[in-house]
Coordinates of C-alpha atoms and ligand atoms in Angstrom, one line a residue:
M1 CA -55.7 2.6 0.1
D2 CA -56.0 5.9 1.7
F3 CA -58.0 7.5 4.5
P4 CA -60.2 6.5 6.1
T5 CA -59.3 2.8 5.2
T6 CA -55.7 3.4 6.1
R7 CA -55.0 5.0 9.5
M8 CA -51.4 5.3 10.5
R9 CA -52.4 6.2 14.0
R10 CA -53.4 2.5 14.5
Y11 CA -49.7 1.8 14.9
R12 CA -49.5 4.2 17.7
K13 CA -52.6 3.4 19.6
N14 CA -51.0 2.5 22.9
A15 CA -47.7 1.8 24.5
K16 CA -47.9 -1.9 23.9
I17 CA -48.6 -1.5 20.2
R18 CA -45.9 1.1 19.9
E19 CA -43.4 -1.2 21.5
V20 CA -43.9 -4.0 19.0
M21 CA -44.0 -1.6 16.1
R22 CA -40.6 0.0 17.0
E23 CA -38.2 -0.4 14.1
T24 CA -35.0 0.6 15.9
K25 CA -33.8 -0.3 19.3
L26 CA -30.8 0.8 21.3
N27 CA -29.0 -2.1 22.9
I28 CA -26.3 -2.0 25.5
E29 CA -24.0 -4.0 23.1
D30 CA -24.2 -1.1 20.7
L31 CA -22.5 1.3 23.1
I32 CA -18.9 2.2 23.6
Y33 CA -18.0 4.3 26.6
P34 CA -15.0 6.7 26.5
L35 CA -12.7 6.5 29.5
Y36 CA -10.2 9.2 30.3
A37 CA -7.2 8.0 32.3
A38 CA -4.8 10.7 33.5
E39 CA -1.3 10.3 34.8
D40 CA -1.4 13.2 37.2
I41 CA -4.7 12.4 39.0
K42 CA -4.6 10.7 42.4
D43 CA -6.7 7.7 43.4
G44 CA -10.0 8.7 45.0
E45 CA -9.8 12.2 43.4
P46 CA -11.4 12.0 40.0
Q47 CA -11.6 15.4 38.3
E48 CA -14.8 16.5 36.7
I49 CA -14.3 17.9 33.3
K50 CA -15.6 21.5 33.4
T51 CA -16.9 21.5 29.9
M52 CA -18.6 18.1 30.2
P53 CA -20.6 17.9 33.5
G54 CA -20.9 14.4 34.7
Q55 CA -17.7 13.2 33.0
F56 CA -14.4 12.7 34.8
R57 CA -10.7 12.2 34.4
Y58 CA -9.6 9.3 36.5
S59 CA -6.4 7.8 37.9
I60 CA -5.7 4.4 36.4
N61 CA -7.2 2.5 39.4
D62 CA -10.3 4.6 39.5
C63 CA -10.7 4.3 35.8
V64 CA -10.7 0.5 36.1
E65 CA -13.1 0.6 39.1
Y66 CA -15.5 2.8 37.1
A67 CA -15.2 0.5 34.1
K68 CA -16.1 -2.5 36.3
E69 CA -19.1 -0.7 37.6
L70 CA -20.4 -0.1 34.1
E71 CA -19.5 -3.6 33.1
S72 CA -21.6 -4.9 36.0
K73 CA -24.6 -3.0 34.5
G74 CA -24.0 -4.7 31.1
L75 CA -21.5 -2.5 29.2
K76 CA -19.4 -4.5 26.8
M77 CA -16.9 -2.0 25.3
V78 CA -14.8 1.0 26.3
I79 CA -12.4 3.3 24.4
V80 CA -9.5 4.5 26.4
F81 CA -8.0 8.0 26.1
G82 CA -4.8 8.9 27.9
I83 CA -3.7 12.1 29.4
P84 CA 0.0 12.1 30.2
S85 CA 1.8 14.5 32.5
P86 CA 2.3 17.7 30.6
E87 CA 6.1 17.7 31.4
K88 CA 6.5 14.4 29.5
K89 CA 5.1 15.7 26.2
D90 CA 7.7 16.3 23.5
E91 CA 8.0 17.0 19.8
I92 CA 7.9 13.3 18.9
A93 CA 5.1 12.2 21.2
S94 CA 7.3 9.8 23.3
P95 CA 4.7 9.1 26.0
A96 CA 2.3 7.9 23.3
Y97 CA 4.3 4.7 22.6
A98 CA 6.1 4.2 25.9
K99 CA 5.6 0.7 27.4
T100 CA 4.7 2.4 30.7
G101 CA 2.5 5.1 29.1
I102 CA -0.8 6.0 30.6
V103 CA -2.9 4.1 28.0
Q104 CA -0.7 1.0 28.1
R105 CA -0.9 0.8 31.9
T106 CA -4.6 1.3 31.9
V107 CA -5.2 -1.3 29.3
R108 CA -3.1 -3.9 31.1
K109 CA -5.1 -3.4 34.2
L110 CA -8.5 -3.4 32.4
K111 CA -7.5 -6.7 30.8
E112 CA -6.6 -8.2 34.1
E113 CA -9.7 -7.0 35.9
T114 CA -12.5 -6.9 33.4
D115 CA -13.9 -8.8 30.4
L116 CA -14.6 -5.7 28.5
V117 CA -13.7 -5.3 24.8
I118 CA -10.9 -2.7 24.9
I119 CA -10.5 -0.1 22.2
T120 CA -7.7 2.4 22.4
D121 CA -7.6 5.9 20.8
V122 CA -4.4 6.0 18.8
C123 CA -3.3 9.6 18.3
L124 CA -0.3 11.8 19.1
C125 CA -2.0 15.1 19.9
Q126 CA -2.3 14.5 23.6
Y127 CA 1.4 13.6 23.7
T128 CA 3.1 16.2 21.5
S129 CA 4.3 19.4 23.0
H130 CA 2.7 21.3 20.1
G131 CA -0.7 19.4 20.3
H132 CA -0.9 18.3 16.6
C133 CA -1.7 14.8 15.6
G134 CA 1.6 14.3 13.8
M135 CA 5.2 15.5 13.4
I136 CA 5.4 19.2 12.3
K137 CA 7.7 21.6 10.5
E138 CA 7.5 25.3 9.5
S139 CA 5.9 25.3 6.1
D140 CA 7.5 26.8 3.0
D141 CA 4.0 27.6 1.9
H142 CA 3.1 31.0 3.6
D143 CA -0.7 30.3 3.5
A144 CA -0.3 26.9 5.3
G145 CA 1.6 28.0 8.4
I146 CA 2.8 24.9 10.2
E147 CA 3.1 21.8 8.1
I148 CA 1.9 18.6 9.7
L149 CA 4.1 15.9 8.1
N150 CA 2.2 12.9 6.8
D151 CA 4.7 10.2 6.0
E152 CA 7.1 11.0 8.8
S153 CA 4.2 10.6 11.3
L154 CA 3.1 7.2 10.2
E155 CA 5.9 5.4 11.9
Y156 CA 5.0 7.0 15.3
I157 CA 1.3 6.3 14.9
A158 CA 2.0 2.7 14.0
K159 CA 4.4 2.4 17.0
T160 CA 1.7 3.7 19.3
A161 CA -0.9 1.2 17.9
L162 CA 1.6 -1.7 18.4
S163 CA 2.3 -0.7 22.0
H164 CA -1.4 -0.6 22.7
A165 CA -1.8 -4.1 21.1
E166 CA 1.1 -5.3 23.3
A167 CA -0.6 -4.0 26.3
G168 CA -3.7 -6.1 25.3
A169 CA -6.0 -3.8 23.3
D170 CA -8.5 -5.8 21.3
I171 CA -9.1 -2.9 18.9
V172 CA -6.9 0.1 18.0
A173 CA -8.6 3.2 16.8
P174 CA -6.4 5.7 14.9
S175 CA -8.0 9.2 15.0
D176 CA -5.2 11.2 13.4
M177 CA -6.4 11.3 9.8
M178 CA -3.0 11.0 8.2
D179 CA -3.0 9.3 4.8
G180 CA -1.8 5.7 4.8
R181 CA -2.0 5.1 8.5
I182 CA -4.2 2.1 8.3
S183 CA -1.7 0.1 6.2
A184 CA 1.2 1.3 8.3
I185 CA -0.5 0.1 11.4
R186 CA -1.7 -3.2 9.9
E187 CA 1.8 -4.0 8.6
L188 CA 3.5 -3.3 11.9
L189 CA 0.9 -5.3 13.9
D190 CA 1.2 -8.3 11.5
E191 CA 5.0 -8.2 11.5
N192 CA 4.8 -8.5 15.3
G193 CA 2.3 -11.3 15.4
Y194 CA -0.8 -9.1 16.3
Y195 CA -2.7 -10.2 13.2
N196 CA -5.8 -10.6 15.4
T197 CA -5.8 -7.1 16.7
M198 CA -8.6 -5.2 14.9
I199 CA -8.4 -1.7 13.5
M200 CA -11.2 0.7 14.0
S201 CA -10.3 3.6 11.8
Y202 CA -11.8 7.0 12.4
S203 CA -12.3 7.0 8.7
V204 CA -14.4 10.1 8.3
K205 CA -13.4 12.6 10.9
F206 CA -14.4 16.1 10.2
A207 CA -12.6 19.3 11.4
S208 CA -15.4 20.0 13.8
S209 CA -16.1 22.6 16.4
F210 CA -18.0 20.0 18.4
Y211 CA -14.6 18.6 19.7
A212 CA -14.1 21.8 21.8
P213 CA -15.0 20.2 25.2
F214 CA -12.8 17.2 24.5
R215 CA -9.8 19.4 23.9
E216 CA -10.3 20.9 27.3
A217 CA -10.7 17.4 28.8
A218 CA -7.6 15.9 27.1
D219 CA -5.5 19.1 27.1
S220 CA -4.9 18.5 23.4
A221 CA -5.7 21.8 21.6
P222 CA -3.0 22.6 19.0
C223 CA -0.8 25.4 20.2
A224 CA -0.7 26.9 16.7
G225 CA -2.8 26.4 13.7
D226 CA -5.8 24.1 13.4
R227 CA -6.5 20.6 12.2
K228 CA -8.0 21.5 8.9
S229 CA -5.2 20.2 6.8
Y230 CA -5.8 16.7 8.0
Q231 CA -9.4 16.5 9.3
M232 CA -12.2 16.8 6.7
D233 CA -14.1 19.8 5.6
P234 CA -17.6 19.6 7.0
A235 CA -19.0 20.5 3.6
N236 CA -17.8 17.3 1.9
A237 CA -19.8 14.1 1.5
R238 CA -18.3 12.5 -1.6
E239 CA -14.8 12.9 -0.2
A240 CA -16.1 11.0 2.9
V241 CA -16.9 8.0 0.7
R242 CA -13.3 8.1 -0.7
E243 CA -11.8 8.2 2.7
A244 CA -13.8 5.2 3.7
E245 CA -12.9 3.3 0.5
L246 CA -9.2 3.9 1.1
D247 CA -9.4 2.7 4.7
I248 CA -11.1 -0.5 3.5
V249 CA -8.4 -1.1 0.9
E250 CA -5.7 -0.5 3.5
G251 CA -7.4 -3.1 5.8
T252 CA -9.5 -1.4 8.4
D253 CA -12.0 -3.7 10.2
F254 CA -14.5 -0.9 11.1
L255 CA -15.6 2.4 9.6
M256 CA -16.3 5.4 11.7
V257 CA -18.1 8.7 11.2
K258 CA -17.2 11.5 13.6
P259 CA -19.1 13.6 14.9
A260 CA -22.4 11.8 14.7
L261 CA -25.4 14.1 14.9
P262 CA -24.4 16.8 12.4
Y263 CA -23.3 14.1 10.0
L264 CA -26.1 11.5 9.9
D265 CA -26.3 11.8 6.1
I266 CA -22.7 10.4 6.0
V267 CA -23.6 7.6 8.4
K268 CA -26.4 6.6 6.1
T269 CA -24.3 6.8 3.0
L270 CA -21.5 4.6 4.4
K271 CA -24.1 2.1 5.7
E272 CA -25.5 1.8 2.2
D273 CA -22.2 1.8 0.3
F274 CA -20.2 -0.6 2.4
N275 CA -20.6 -3.8 4.4
L276 CA -18.2 -3.0 7.3
P277 CA -19.4 -2.6 10.8
L278 CA -20.1 1.1 11.2
V279 CA -19.3 3.2 14.3
A280 CA -20.6 6.7 14.9
Y281 CA -18.9 8.9 17.5
N282 CA -21.3 11.0 19.5
V283 CA -18.6 13.6 20.4
S284 CA -18.0 15.8 23.4
G285 CA -19.8 18.8 22.0
E286 CA -22.9 16.7 21.3
Y287 CA -22.8 15.6 24.9
S288 CA -22.2 19.0 26.4
M289 CA -24.9 20.7 24.3
L290 CA -27.7 18.4 25.6
V291 CA -26.4 18.4 29.1
A292 CA -26.4 22.2 29.2
G293 CA -29.9 22.3 27.7
I294 CA -31.1 19.8 30.3
E295 CA -29.4 21.6 33.2
K296 CA -31.0 24.9 32.0
G297 CA -34.4 23.3 31.8
Y298 CA -34.7 24.0 28.1
L299 CA -34.6 20.3 27.3
T300 CA -35.6 17.1 29.0
E301 CA -33.6 14.0 29.6
D302 CA -35.6 12.3 26.8
S303 CA -33.5 14.2 24.3
I304 CA -30.6 11.9 25.1
M305 CA -32.3 8.7 24.0
E306 CA -33.9 10.4 21.0
S307 CA -30.5 11.5 19.7
L308 CA -28.8 8.2 20.3
L309 CA -31.7 6.4 18.6
S310 CA -31.4 8.7 15.6
I311 CA -27.8 7.8 15.2
K312 CA -28.7 4.1 15.2
R313 CA -31.6 4.6 12.8
A314 CA -29.3 6.4 10.4
G315 CA -27.2 3.2 10.2
A316 CA -24.6 3.1 13.0
D317 CA -24.0 -0.4 14.4
M318 CA -22.1 1.0 17.3
I319 CA -22.1 4.4 19.0
I320 CA -19.3 5.8 21.1
T321 CA -21.1 8.0 23.6
Y322 CA -20.5 9.8 26.9
F323 CA -24.2 9.2 27.7
V324 CA -23.6 5.6 28.8
P325 CA -24.0 6.4 32.6
Q326 CA -27.2 8.4 32.0
I327 CA -28.9 5.6 30.0
I328 CA -27.4 2.3 31.1
D329 CA -30.2 1.6 33.5
K330 CA -32.9 2.3 30.9
L331 CA -31.8 -0.3 28.3
Ligands
PBG1 C1 -7.7 13.2 19.0 C2 -9.2 13.1 19.2 C3 -10.1 14.1 19.3 C4 -11.3 13.4 19.7 C5 -11.0 12.1 19.7 N1 -9.7 11.9 19.5 C6 -10.1 15.5 19.3 C7 -9.6 16.2 18.1 O1 -9.4 15.7 17.0 O2 -9.3 17.4 18.3 C8 -12.6 14.1 19.9 C9 -13.5 13.4 20.9 C10 -14.7 14.2 21.4 O3 -14.8 15.4 21.0 O4 -15.5 13.6 22.1 N2 -7.3 13.3 17.7

């Protein structure tokens, strides 16, 4: 049947009709809020991240207080990022797996004082003096510059994940993109009795310019070279499927695509190809871009909900997003 028998505008006649016809809805249970806990920040003096207006680095106590406030409004999940004192950073990322590390202490307190599902970002780049996500050495290959060592890094990444699990993390989320890290983490967790700690692999993480505001927030930009030898080439979609397949074989409990908006085709493909819960990371640059547009008056606040909805519509079951404070009262 075609026009005039069929009229698509019937579905859009008024707000009530549109509401019941809506195919995709954003729920508070879908959202994961990133929390930045910083060792050098004092209680009562949260520091606004210049490149991400409305987002703050908190002391441990304030981080937990803010998490409680969001929890009281319905939030279920947070992902914790740690920012250690710069003078503690070293070549082997010691503060990443210290029992008294910033993430470990924050997680313990969150566990004591909230019922949130706690995810931790497992990476070495905020903790290494050189800012890379693994151990490094000067490369023999002139074209490669610094070499980021894969196999040597696994032990440190797994140790970090274990120390997060010991502190009480429900889910550890490795974001380093080394090969073999999921099985290294799974093995070490299981050996230590943490067989119920879940792994949320950043399975498909692209070498993206949309992380720029995060690197300012977490002070984790590499001092030399870039991350292109471990994070994926933005041009590749089939390779993304292989990355996901390998993580599944190694035992990940979730798949993730990061960033989200420029990679919705990948989100859709992974949703169709696999049956694992799928997470999309609406990264710092995606946040800052809209916030800047809204502040300038070029965009309206509605652009936030529209972009989050598009990520869900593409197939994400969960979305990590900095926009939680802006939208939590609207869900
Ligand atoms: C660390 C890490 C990054 C992000 C999450 N974990 C940055 C990077 O790879 O440089 C990005 C988060 C964001 O941009 O919101 N490996």
